[in-house]
């Protein structure tokens, strides 16, 4: 048996409901009843990267980074395919650029979505400390 099972149904149009474990996930290619698949992918990536960033902090001796926020941006080509993703990571703690670079590198290694994306879609990450 596989590790992850989902079931996705569309009754009509382009809206889908995916059953993921005990949760329903609404995705709509037209953005009418939920986010489109590209937006959902970018949000999922950020939602994976943020806890990976916290683990990276812990592994480098920074157990309490405080509040962390990721503002993600993505670009699409004329066919609505993702061409780039960038993350602005805002961190309450005030660390050095080198410390943030080390945490970011670990987060990239830890984040499963980062690993699943082709290289040219892996996020360009900028970190801002003492952000809150």
mmCIF file of N, CA and C in Angstrom:
data_model
loop_
_atom_site.group_PDB
_atom_site.id
_atom_site.type_symbol
_atom_site.label_atom_id
_atom_site.label_comp_id
_atom_site.label_asym_id
_atom_site.label_seq_id
_atom_site.Cartn_x
_atom_site.Cartn_y
_atom_site.Cartn_z
ATOM 1 N N UNK A 1 0.838 -1.175 0.000
ATOM 2 C CA UNK A 1 0.000 0.000 0.000
ATOM 3 C C UNK A 1 0.884 1.240 0.000
ATOM 4 N N UNK A 2 0.433 2.283 -0.649
ATOM 5 C CA UNK A 2 1.201 3.519 -0.717
ATOM 6 C C UNK A 2 1.133 4.288 0.605
ATOM 7 N N UNK A 3 1.975 5.278 0.732
ATOM 8 C CA UNK A 3 2.035 6.077 1.954
ATOM 9 C C UNK A 3 0.967 7.173 2.000
ATOM 10 N N UNK A 4 0.557 7.656 0.860
ATOM 11 C CA UNK A 4 -0.441 8.731 0.779
ATOM 12 C C UNK A 4 -1.520 8.298 -0.199
ATOM 13 N N UNK A 5 -2.761 8.426 0.225
ATOM 14 C CA UNK A 5 -3.886 8.149 -0.662
ATOM 15 C C UNK A 5 -4.809 9.365 -0.654
ATOM 16 N N UNK A 6 -5.278 9.753 -1.827
ATOM 17 C CA UNK A 6 -6.268 10.816 -1.951
ATOM 18 C C UNK A 6 -7.329 10.364 -2.938
ATOM 19 N N UNK A 7 -8.470 11.030 -2.856
ATOM 20 C CA UNK A 7 -9.538 10.804 -3.826
ATOM 21 C C UNK A 7 -10.059 12.171 -4.231
ATOM 22 N N UNK A 8 -10.096 12.436 -5.540
ATOM 23 C CA UNK A 8 -10.515 13.740 -6.041
ATOM 24 C C UNK A 8 -11.735 13.576 -6.927
ATOM 25 N N UNK A 9 -12.753 14.403 -6.662
ATOM 26 C CA UNK A 9 -14.023 14.316 -7.377
ATOM 27 C C UNK A 9 -14.412 15.693 -7.891
ATOM 28 N N UNK A 10 -14.939 15.718 -9.112
ATOM 29 C CA UNK A 10 -15.533 16.925 -9.675
ATOM 30 C C UNK A 10 -16.924 16.564 -10.159
ATOM 31 N N UNK A 11 -17.930 17.176 -9.569
ATOM 32 C CA UNK A 11 -19.319 16.911 -9.955
ATOM 33 C C UNK A 11 -19.668 17.610 -11.264
ATOM 34 N N UNK A 12 -19.102 18.803 -11.467
ATOM 35 C CA UNK A 12 -19.320 19.566 -12.700
ATOM 36 C C UNK A 12 -18.297 20.685 -12.776
ATOM 37 N N UNK A 13 -18.115 21.252 -13.916
ATOM 38 C CA UNK A 13 -17.199 22.370 -14.069
ATOM 39 C C UNK A 13 -15.766 21.986 -13.761
ATOM 40 N N UNK A 14 -15.033 22.927 -13.192
ATOM 41 C CA UNK A 14 -13.598 22.753 -12.965
ATOM 42 C C UNK A 14 -13.216 22.730 -11.494
ATOM 43 N N UNK A 15 -14.215 22.747 -10.622
ATOM 44 C CA UNK A 15 -13.957 22.677 -9.189
ATOM 45 C C UNK A 15 -13.831 21.216 -8.770
ATOM 46 N N UNK A 16 -12.899 20.957 -7.859
ATOM 47 C CA UNK A 16 -12.657 19.599 -7.367
ATOM 48 C C UNK A 16 -12.601 19.614 -5.848
ATOM 49 N N UNK A 17 -13.007 18.514 -5.281
ATOM 50 C CA UNK A 17 -12.826 18.284 -3.856
ATOM 51 C C UNK A 17 -11.959 17.049 -3.708
ATOM 52 N N UNK A 18 -10.842 17.229 -3.033
ATOM 53 C CA UNK A 18 -9.945 16.111 -2.769
ATOM 54 C C UNK A 18 -10.084 15.707 -1.312
ATOM 55 N N UNK A 19 -10.274 14.430 -1.089
ATOM 56 C CA UNK A 19 -10.265 13.880 0.259
ATOM 57 C C UNK A 19 -8.820 13.508 0.551
ATOM 58 N N UNK A 20 -8.243 14.164 1.558
ATOM 59 C CA UNK A 20 -6.857 13.933 1.945
ATOM 60 C C UNK A 20 -6.883 13.566 3.425
ATOM 61 N N UNK A 21 -6.788 12.278 3.705
ATOM 62 C CA UNK A 21 -6.954 11.834 5.087
ATOM 63 C C UNK A 21 -8.351 12.184 5.557
ATOM 64 N N UNK A 22 -8.438 12.902 6.661
ATOM 65 C CA UNK A 22 -9.731 13.318 7.213
ATOM 66 C C UNK A 22 -10.158 14.699 6.729
ATOM 67 N N UNK A 23 -9.453 15.254 5.760
ATOM 68 C CA UNK A 23 -9.689 16.633 5.351
ATOM 69 C C UNK A 23 -10.182 16.713 3.907
ATOM 70 N N UNK A 24 -11.048 17.697 3.664
ATOM 71 C CA UNK A 24 -11.482 18.024 2.314
ATOM 72 C C UNK A 24 -10.700 19.241 1.845
ATOM 73 N N UNK A 25 -10.158 19.146 0.655
ATOM 74 C CA UNK A 25 -9.385 20.237 0.064
ATOM 75 C C UNK A 25 -10.107 20.684 -1.203
ATOM 76 N N UNK A 26 -10.494 21.947 -1.241
ATOM 77 C CA UNK A 26 -11.210 22.499 -2.393
ATOM 78 C C UNK A 26 -10.227 23.190 -3.330
ATOM 79 N N UNK A 27 -10.186 22.755 -4.571
ATOM 80 C CA UNK A 27 -9.335 23.365 -5.598
ATOM 81 C C UNK A 27 -10.212 23.644 -6.814
ATOM 82 N N UNK A 28 -10.061 24.835 -7.390
ATOM 83 C CA UNK A 28 -10.883 25.223 -8.544
ATOM 84 C C UNK A 28 -9.995 25.901 -9.581
ATOM 85 N N UNK A 29 -9.896 25.308 -10.738
ATOM 86 C CA UNK A 29 -9.045 25.849 -11.802
ATOM 87 C C UNK A 29 -9.439 27.267 -12.194
ATOM 88 N N UNK A 30 -10.690 27.656 -11.910
ATOM 89 C CA UNK A 30 -11.162 29.002 -12.271
ATOM 90 C C UNK A 30 -11.169 29.966 -11.085
ATOM 91 N N UNK A 31 -10.680 29.556 -9.935
ATOM 92 C CA UNK A 31 -10.615 30.394 -8.724
ATOM 93 C C UNK A 31 -11.978 30.843 -8.213
ATOM 94 N N UNK A 32 -13.046 30.137 -8.572
ATOM 95 C CA UNK A 32 -14.377 30.568 -8.141
ATOM 96 C C UNK A 32 -14.764 30.003 -6.773
ATOM 97 N N UNK A 33 -14.434 28.749 -6.485
ATOM 98 C CA UNK A 33 -14.838 28.138 -5.208
ATOM 99 C C UNK A 33 -13.650 27.711 -4.360
ATOM 100 N N UNK A 34 -12.474 28.017 -4.815
ATOM 101 C CA UNK A 34 -11.257 27.685 -4.089
ATOM 102 C C UNK A 34 -10.061 28.150 -4.891
ATOM 103 N N UNK A 35 -8.870 28.006 -4.325
ATOM 104 C CA UNK A 35 -7.672 28.409 -5.064
ATOM 105 C C UNK A 35 -7.439 27.492 -6.259
ATOM 106 N N UNK A 36 -6.771 28.041 -7.272
ATOM 107 C CA UNK A 36 -6.428 27.223 -8.439
ATOM 108 C C UNK A 36 -5.259 26.300 -8.081
ATOM 109 N N UNK A 37 -5.015 25.280 -8.890
ATOM 110 C CA UNK A 37 -3.955 24.322 -8.559
ATOM 111 C C UNK A 37 -2.567 24.948 -8.384
ATOM 112 N N UNK A 38 -2.219 25.943 -9.193
ATOM 113 C CA UNK A 38 -0.914 26.587 -9.032
ATOM 114 C C UNK A 38 -0.814 27.313 -7.696
ATOM 115 N N UNK A 39 -1.856 28.047 -7.332
ATOM 116 C CA UNK A 39 -1.858 28.767 -6.059
ATOM 117 C C UNK A 39 -1.806 27.781 -4.892
ATOM 118 N N UNK A 40 -2.533 26.674 -5.014
ATOM 119 C CA UNK A 40 -2.512 25.658 -3.964
ATOM 120 C C UNK A 40 -1.121 25.046 -3.825
ATOM 121 N N UNK A 41 -0.435 24.835 -4.943
ATOM 122 C CA UNK A 41 0.921 24.288 -4.898
ATOM 123 C C UNK A 41 1.875 25.251 -4.200
ATOM 124 N N UNK A 42 1.790 26.533 -4.540
ATOM 125 C CA UNK A 42 2.674 27.528 -3.918
ATOM 126 C C UNK A 42 2.390 27.612 -2.416
ATOM 127 N N UNK A 43 1.116 27.607 -2.031
ATOM 128 C CA UNK A 43 0.759 27.647 -0.603
ATOM 129 C C UNK A 43 1.229 26.380 0.108
ATOM 130 N N UNK A 44 1.090 25.236 -0.537
ATOM 131 C CA UNK A 44 1.558 23.980 0.050
ATOM 132 C C UNK A 44 3.075 24.008 0.236
ATOM 133 N N UNK A 45 3.781 24.529 -0.747
ATOM 134 C CA UNK A 45 5.235 24.643 -0.668
ATOM 135 C C UNK A 45 5.624 25.517 0.525
ATOM 136 N N UNK A 46 4.995 26.696 0.649
ATOM 137 C CA UNK A 46 5.303 27.589 1.773
ATOM 138 C C UNK A 46 4.949 26.927 3.098
ATOM 139 N N UNK A 47 3.845 26.181 3.130
ATOM 140 C CA UNK A 47 3.414 25.499 4.356
ATOM 141 C C UNK A 47 4.349 24.368 4.747
ATOM 142 N N UNK A 48 5.088 23.839 3.805
ATOM 143 C CA UNK A 48 6.106 22.826 4.087
ATOM 144 C C UNK A 48 7.426 23.501 4.471
ATOM 145 N N UNK A 49 7.763 24.579 3.778
ATOM 146 C CA UNK A 49 9.047 25.238 3.988
ATOM 147 C C UNK A 49 9.121 25.896 5.365
ATOM 148 N N UNK A 50 8.003 26.460 5.837
ATOM 149 C CA UNK A 50 8.034 27.166 7.113
ATOM 150 C C UNK A 50 8.406 26.248 8.275
ATOM 151 N N UNK A 51 7.749 25.101 8.468
ATOM 152 C CA UNK A 51 8.208 24.230 9.552
ATOM 153 C C UNK A 51 9.619 23.679 9.311
ATOM 154 N N UNK A 52 9.995 23.473 8.054
ATOM 155 C CA UNK A 52 11.359 23.034 7.754
ATOM 156 C C UNK A 52 12.361 24.115 8.166
ATOM 157 N N UNK A 53 11.986 25.371 7.990
ATOM 158 C CA UNK A 53 12.827 26.498 8.410
ATOM 159 C C UNK A 53 12.989 26.483 9.934
ATOM 160 N N UNK A 54 11.897 26.218 10.641
ATOM 161 C CA UNK A 54 11.973 26.133 12.110
ATOM 162 C C UNK A 54 12.890 24.983 12.542
ATOM 163 N N UNK A 55 12.782 23.833 11.869
ATOM 164 C CA UNK A 55 13.661 22.702 12.195
ATOM 165 C C UNK A 55 15.109 23.077 11.892
ATOM 166 N N UNK A 56 15.330 23.767 10.776
ATOM 167 C CA UNK A 56 16.673 24.247 10.459
ATOM 168 C C UNK A 56 17.211 25.154 11.547
ATOM 169 N N UNK A 57 16.340 25.993 12.097
ATOM 170 C CA UNK A 57 16.735 26.843 13.213
ATOM 171 C C UNK A 57 17.129 26.024 14.428
ATOM 172 N N UNK A 58 16.334 25.022 14.736
ATOM 173 C CA UNK A 58 16.639 24.162 15.884
ATOM 174 C C UNK A 58 17.971 23.436 15.693
ATOM 175 N N UNK A 59 18.208 22.970 14.483
ATOM 176 C CA UNK A 59 19.449 22.224 14.219
ATOM 177 C C UNK A 59 20.684 23.109 14.286
ATOM 178 N N UNK A 60 20.503 24.420 14.178
ATOM 179 C CA UNK A 60 21.642 25.336 14.260
ATOM 180 C C UNK A 60 21.689 26.052 15.609
ATOM 181 N N UNK A 61 20.866 25.587 16.563
ATOM 182 C CA UNK A 61 20.918 26.137 17.909
ATOM 183 C C UNK A 61 19.970 27.289 18.180
ATOM 184 N N UNK A 62 19.063 27.563 17.258
ATOM 185 C CA UNK A 62 18.097 28.648 17.445
ATOM 186 C C UNK A 62 16.705 28.032 17.603
ATOM 187 N N UNK A 63 16.408 27.628 18.841
ATOM 188 C CA UNK A 63 15.152 26.923 19.104
ATOM 189 C C UNK A 63 13.931 27.826 19.035
ATOM 190 N N UNK A 64 14.112 29.112 19.282
ATOM 191 C CA UNK A 64 12.970 30.016 19.292
ATOM 192 C C UNK A 64 13.193 31.148 18.302
ATOM 193 N N UNK A 65 12.716 30.948 17.080
ATOM 194 C CA UNK A 65 12.817 31.997 16.064
ATOM 195 C C UNK A 65 11.718 33.032 16.221
ATOM 196 N N UNK A 66 10.742 32.755 17.094
ATOM 197 C CA UNK A 66 9.604 33.658 17.239
ATOM 198 C C UNK A 66 8.662 33.490 16.061
ATOM 199 N N UNK A 67 7.957 34.538 15.760
ATOM 200 C CA UNK A 67 7.008 34.520 14.651
ATOM 201 C C UNK A 67 7.771 34.394 13.334
ATOM 202 N N UNK A 68 7.277 33.523 12.453
ATOM 203 C CA UNK A 68 7.850 33.364 11.109
ATOM 204 C C UNK A 68 6.700 33.458 10.109
ATOM 205 N N UNK A 69 6.886 34.240 9.079
ATOM 206 C CA UNK A 69 5.869 34.415 8.034
ATOM 207 C C UNK A 69 6.537 34.304 6.680
ATOM 208 N N UNK A 70 5.905 33.585 5.771
ATOM 209 C CA UNK A 70 6.403 33.510 4.395
ATOM 210 C C UNK A 70 5.401 34.175 3.473
ATOM 211 N N UNK A 71 5.862 35.177 2.738
ATOM 212 C CA UNK A 71 5.086 35.763 1.652
ATOM 213 C C UNK A 71 5.647 35.183 0.363
ATOM 214 N N UNK A 72 4.815 34.445 -0.346
ATOM 215 C CA UNK A 72 5.256 33.753 -1.561
ATOM 216 C C UNK A 72 4.732 34.471 -2.798
ATOM 217 N N UNK A 73 5.551 34.514 -3.820
ATOM 218 C CA UNK A 73 5.167 35.040 -5.131
ATOM 219 C C UNK A 73 5.541 34.001 -6.171
ATOM 220 N N UNK A 74 4.736 33.914 -7.211
ATOM 221 C CA UNK A 74 5.026 32.980 -8.297
ATOM 222 C C UNK A 74 4.674 33.624 -9.626
ATOM 223 N N UNK A 75 5.422 33.273 -10.636
ATOM 224 C CA UNK A 75 5.170 33.770 -11.992
ATOM 225 C C UNK A 75 4.687 32.626 -12.862
ATOM 226 N N UNK A 76 3.820 32.965 -13.811
ATOM 227 C CA UNK A 76 3.267 32.006 -14.761
ATOM 228 C C UNK A 76 3.654 32.408 -16.173
ATOM 229 N N UNK A 77 3.767 31.430 -17.049
ATOM 230 C CA UNK A 77 3.984 31.734 -18.459
ATOM 231 C C UNK A 77 2.631 31.911 -19.151
ATOM 232 N N UNK A 78 2.644 32.094 -20.464
ATOM 233 C CA UNK A 78 1.400 32.325 -21.208
ATOM 234 C C UNK A 78 0.448 31.140 -21.156
ATOM 235 N N UNK A 79 0.963 29.948 -20.868
ATOM 236 C CA UNK A 79 0.129 28.758 -20.754
ATOM 237 C C UNK A 79 -0.299 28.475 -19.323
ATOM 238 N N UNK A 80 -0.099 29.445 -18.441
ATOM 239 C CA UNK A 80 -0.439 29.328 -17.014
ATOM 240 C C UNK A 80 0.380 28.271 -16.278
ATOM 241 N N UNK A 81 1.570 27.963 -16.783
ATOM 242 C CA UNK A 81 2.476 27.057 -16.085
ATOM 243 C C UNK A 81 3.405 27.878 -15.192
ATOM 244 N N UNK A 82 3.674 27.367 -14.001
ATOM 245 C CA UNK A 82 4.593 28.046 -13.099
ATOM 246 C C UNK A 82 5.985 28.133 -13.706
ATOM 247 N N UNK A 83 6.590 29.320 -13.618
ATOM 248 C CA UNK A 83 7.950 29.495 -14.127
ATOM 249 C C UNK A 83 8.930 29.847 -13.017
ATOM 250 N N UNK A 84 8.433 30.436 -11.920
ATOM 251 C CA UNK A 84 9.326 30.761 -10.806
ATOM 252 C C UNK A 84 8.511 30.961 -9.534
ATOM 253 N N UNK A 85 9.182 30.714 -8.415
ATOM 254 C CA UNK A 85 8.584 30.907 -7.103
ATOM 255 C C UNK A 85 9.622 31.615 -6.237
ATOM 256 N N UNK A 86 9.164 32.581 -5.447
ATOM 257 C CA UNK A 86 10.065 33.229 -4.501
ATOM 258 C C UNK A 86 9.376 33.343 -3.152
ATOM 259 N N UNK A 87 10.187 33.234 -2.105
ATOM 260 C CA UNK A 87 9.711 33.361 -0.736
ATOM 261 C C UNK A 87 10.424 34.525 -0.071
ATOM 262 N N UNK A 88 9.667 35.404 0.543
ATOM 263 C CA UNK A 88 10.210 36.375 1.481
ATOM 264 C C UNK A 88 9.850 35.840 2.858
ATOM 265 N N UNK A 89 10.866 35.452 3.617
ATOM 266 C CA UNK A 89 10.666 34.856 4.930
ATOM 267 C C UNK A 89 10.953 35.933 5.976
ATOM 268 N N UNK A 90 9.942 36.258 6.760
ATOM 269 C CA UNK A 90 10.062 37.260 7.810
ATOM 270 C C UNK A 90 10.156 36.540 9.152
ATOM 271 N N UNK A 91 11.200 36.860 9.909
ATOM 272 C CA UNK A 91 11.497 36.155 11.154
ATOM 273 C C UNK A 91 11.611 37.183 12.279
ATOM 274 N N UNK A 92 10.987 36.863 13.398
ATOM 275 C CA UNK A 92 11.038 37.762 14.552
ATOM 276 C C UNK A 92 12.449 37.878 15.109
ATOM 277 N N UNK A 93 13.194 36.778 15.173
ATOM 278 C CA UNK A 93 14.560 36.803 15.707
ATOM 279 C C UNK A 93 15.475 37.607 14.797
ATOM 280 N N UNK A 94 16.468 38.219 15.423
ATOM 281 C CA UNK A 94 17.442 39.022 14.683
ATOM 282 C C UNK A 94 18.759 38.260 14.638
ATOM 283 N N UNK A 95 18.944 37.476 13.586
ATOM 284 C CA UNK A 95 20.167 36.691 13.413
ATOM 285 C C UNK A 95 21.003 37.303 12.296
ATOM 286 N N UNK A 96 22.209 36.820 12.151
ATOM 287 C CA UNK A 96 23.085 37.311 11.085
ATOM 288 C C UNK A 96 22.674 36.708 9.746
ATOM 289 N N UNK A 97 23.128 37.331 8.664
ATOM 290 C CA UNK A 97 22.860 36.802 7.321
ATOM 291 C C UNK A 97 23.405 35.390 7.171
ATOM 292 N N UNK A 98 24.593 35.140 7.721
ATOM 293 C CA UNK A 98 25.181 33.798 7.636
ATOM 294 C C UNK A 98 24.348 32.772 8.386
ATOM 295 N N UNK A 99 23.822 33.151 9.553
ATOM 296 C CA UNK A 99 22.980 32.229 10.316
ATOM 297 C C UNK A 99 21.681 31.928 9.567
ATOM 298 N N UNK A 100 21.079 32.959 8.982
ATOM 299 C CA UNK A 100 19.864 32.736 8.189
ATOM 300 C C UNK A 100 20.163 31.897 6.951
ATOM 301 N N UNK A 101 21.310 32.098 6.331
ATOM 302 C CA UNK A 101 21.687 31.303 5.154
ATOM 303 C C UNK A 101 21.816 29.827 5.518
ATOM 304 N N UNK A 102 22.410 29.542 6.681
ATOM 305 C CA UNK A 102 22.561 28.152 7.126
ATOM 306 C C UNK A 102 21.192 27.525 7.407
ATOM 307 N N UNK A 103 20.318 28.272 8.058
ATOM 308 C CA UNK A 103 18.969 27.778 8.347
ATOM 309 C C UNK A 103 18.218 27.528 7.043
ATOM 310 N N UNK A 104 18.330 28.440 6.095
ATOM 311 C CA UNK A 104 17.652 28.304 4.803
ATOM 312 C C UNK A 104 18.135 27.071 4.056
ATOM 313 N N UNK A 105 19.441 26.845 4.057
ATOM 314 C CA UNK A 105 19.995 25.673 3.374
ATOM 315 C C UNK A 105 19.461 24.376 3.995
ATOM 316 N N UNK A 106 19.398 24.341 5.306
ATOM 317 C CA UNK A 106 18.833 23.163 5.974
ATOM 318 C C UNK A 106 17.353 23.015 5.638
ATOM 319 N N UNK A 107 16.618 24.114 5.622
ATOM 320 C CA UNK A 107 15.187 24.060 5.295
ATOM 321 C C UNK A 107 14.973 23.512 3.888
ATOM 322 N N UNK A 108 15.820 23.905 2.961
ATOM 323 C CA UNK A 108 15.708 23.386 1.599
ATOM 324 C C UNK A 108 15.941 21.884 1.564
ATOM 325 N N UNK A 109 16.851 21.402 2.390
ATOM 326 C CA UNK A 109 17.114 19.964 2.453
ATOM 327 C C UNK A 109 15.979 19.202 3.137
ATOM 328 N N UNK A 110 15.317 19.833 4.098
ATOM 329 C CA UNK A 110 14.278 19.187 4.887
ATOM 330 C C UNK A 110 12.916 19.198 4.195
ATOM 331 N N UNK A 111 12.593 20.269 3.499
ATOM 332 C CA UNK A 111 11.264 20.455 2.895
ATOM 333 C C UNK A 111 11.031 19.451 1.764
ATOM 334 N N UNK A 112 10.036 18.598 1.946
ATOM 335 C CA UNK A 112 9.740 17.557 0.959
ATOM 336 C C UNK A 112 9.185 18.125 -0.348
ATOM 337 N N UNK A 113 8.438 19.204 -0.270
ATOM 338 C CA UNK A 113 7.904 19.823 -1.487
ATOM 339 C C UNK A 113 9.049 20.421 -2.298
ATOM 340 N N UNK A 114 10.011 21.043 -1.622
ATOM 341 C CA UNK A 114 11.193 21.589 -2.306
ATOM 342 C C UNK A 114 11.879 20.495 -3.114
ATOM 343 N N UNK A 115 12.050 19.327 -2.492
ATOM 344 C CA UNK A 115 12.688 18.205 -3.179
ATOM 345 C C UNK A 115 11.873 17.696 -4.352
ATOM 346 N N UNK A 116 10.552 17.808 -4.269
ATOM 347 C CA UNK A 116 9.679 17.267 -5.314
ATOM 348 C C UNK A 116 9.614 18.160 -6.553
ATOM 349 N N UNK A 117 9.972 19.428 -6.412
ATOM 350 C CA UNK A 117 9.885 20.357 -7.541
ATOM 351 C C UNK A 117 11.127 20.271 -8.423
ATOM 352 N N UNK A 118 10.925 20.501 -9.719
ATOM 353 C CA UNK A 118 12.089 20.570 -10.594
ATOM 354 C C UNK A 118 12.938 21.782 -10.186
ATOM 355 N N UNK A 119 14.221 21.705 -10.445
ATOM 356 C CA UNK A 119 15.175 22.696 -9.937
ATOM 357 C C UNK A 119 14.771 24.136 -10.231
ATOM 358 N N UNK A 120 14.293 24.421 -11.430
ATOM 359 C CA UNK A 120 13.991 25.808 -11.796
ATOM 360 C C UNK A 120 12.771 26.366 -11.073
ATOM 361 N N UNK A 121 11.999 25.518 -10.403
ATOM 362 C CA UNK A 121 10.856 25.999 -9.620
ATOM 363 C C UNK A 121 11.154 26.074 -8.132
ATOM 364 N N UNK A 122 12.303 25.620 -7.704
ATOM 365 C CA UNK A 122 12.635 25.726 -6.289
ATOM 366 C C UNK A 122 12.773 27.206 -5.934
ATOM 367 N N UNK A 123 12.183 27.580 -4.815
ATOM 368 C CA UNK A 123 12.036 28.984 -4.458
ATOM 369 C C UNK A 123 13.367 29.701 -4.282
ATOM 370 N N UNK A 124 13.379 30.939 -4.741
ATOM 371 C CA UNK A 124 14.442 31.877 -4.437
ATOM 372 C C UNK A 124 14.047 32.494 -3.094
ATOM 373 N N UNK A 125 14.857 32.282 -2.063
ATOM 374 C CA UNK A 125 14.480 32.643 -0.692
ATOM 375 C C UNK A 125 15.266 33.865 -0.217
ATOM 376 N N UNK A 126 14.523 34.841 0.303
ATOM 377 C CA UNK A 126 15.103 36.009 0.962
ATOM 378 C C UNK A 126 14.593 36.006 2.398
ATOM 379 N N UNK A 127 15.497 36.203 3.364
ATOM 380 C CA UNK A 127 15.107 36.194 4.767
ATOM 381 C C UNK A 127 15.339 37.576 5.372
ATOM 382 N N UNK A 128 14.346 38.046 6.115
ATOM 383 C CA UNK A 128 14.417 39.331 6.803
ATOM 384 C C UNK A 128 14.278 39.078 8.289
ATOM 385 N N UNK A 129 15.309 39.381 9.043
ATOM 386 C CA UNK A 129 15.260 39.195 10.492
ATOM 387 C C UNK A 129 14.749 40.437 11.201
ATOM 388 N N UNK A 130 14.413 40.275 12.489
ATOM 389 C CA UNK A 130 13.888 41.371 13.311
ATOM 390 C C UNK A 130 12.707 42.033 12.608
ATOM 391 N N UNK A 131 11.829 41.178 12.042
ATOM 392 C CA UNK A 131 10.760 41.644 11.167
ATOM 393 C C UNK A 131 9.490 42.056 11.889
ATOM 394 N N UNK A 132 9.362 41.687 13.154
ATOM 395 C CA UNK A 132 8.107 41.971 13.859
ATOM 396 C C UNK A 132 8.371 42.766 15.125
#
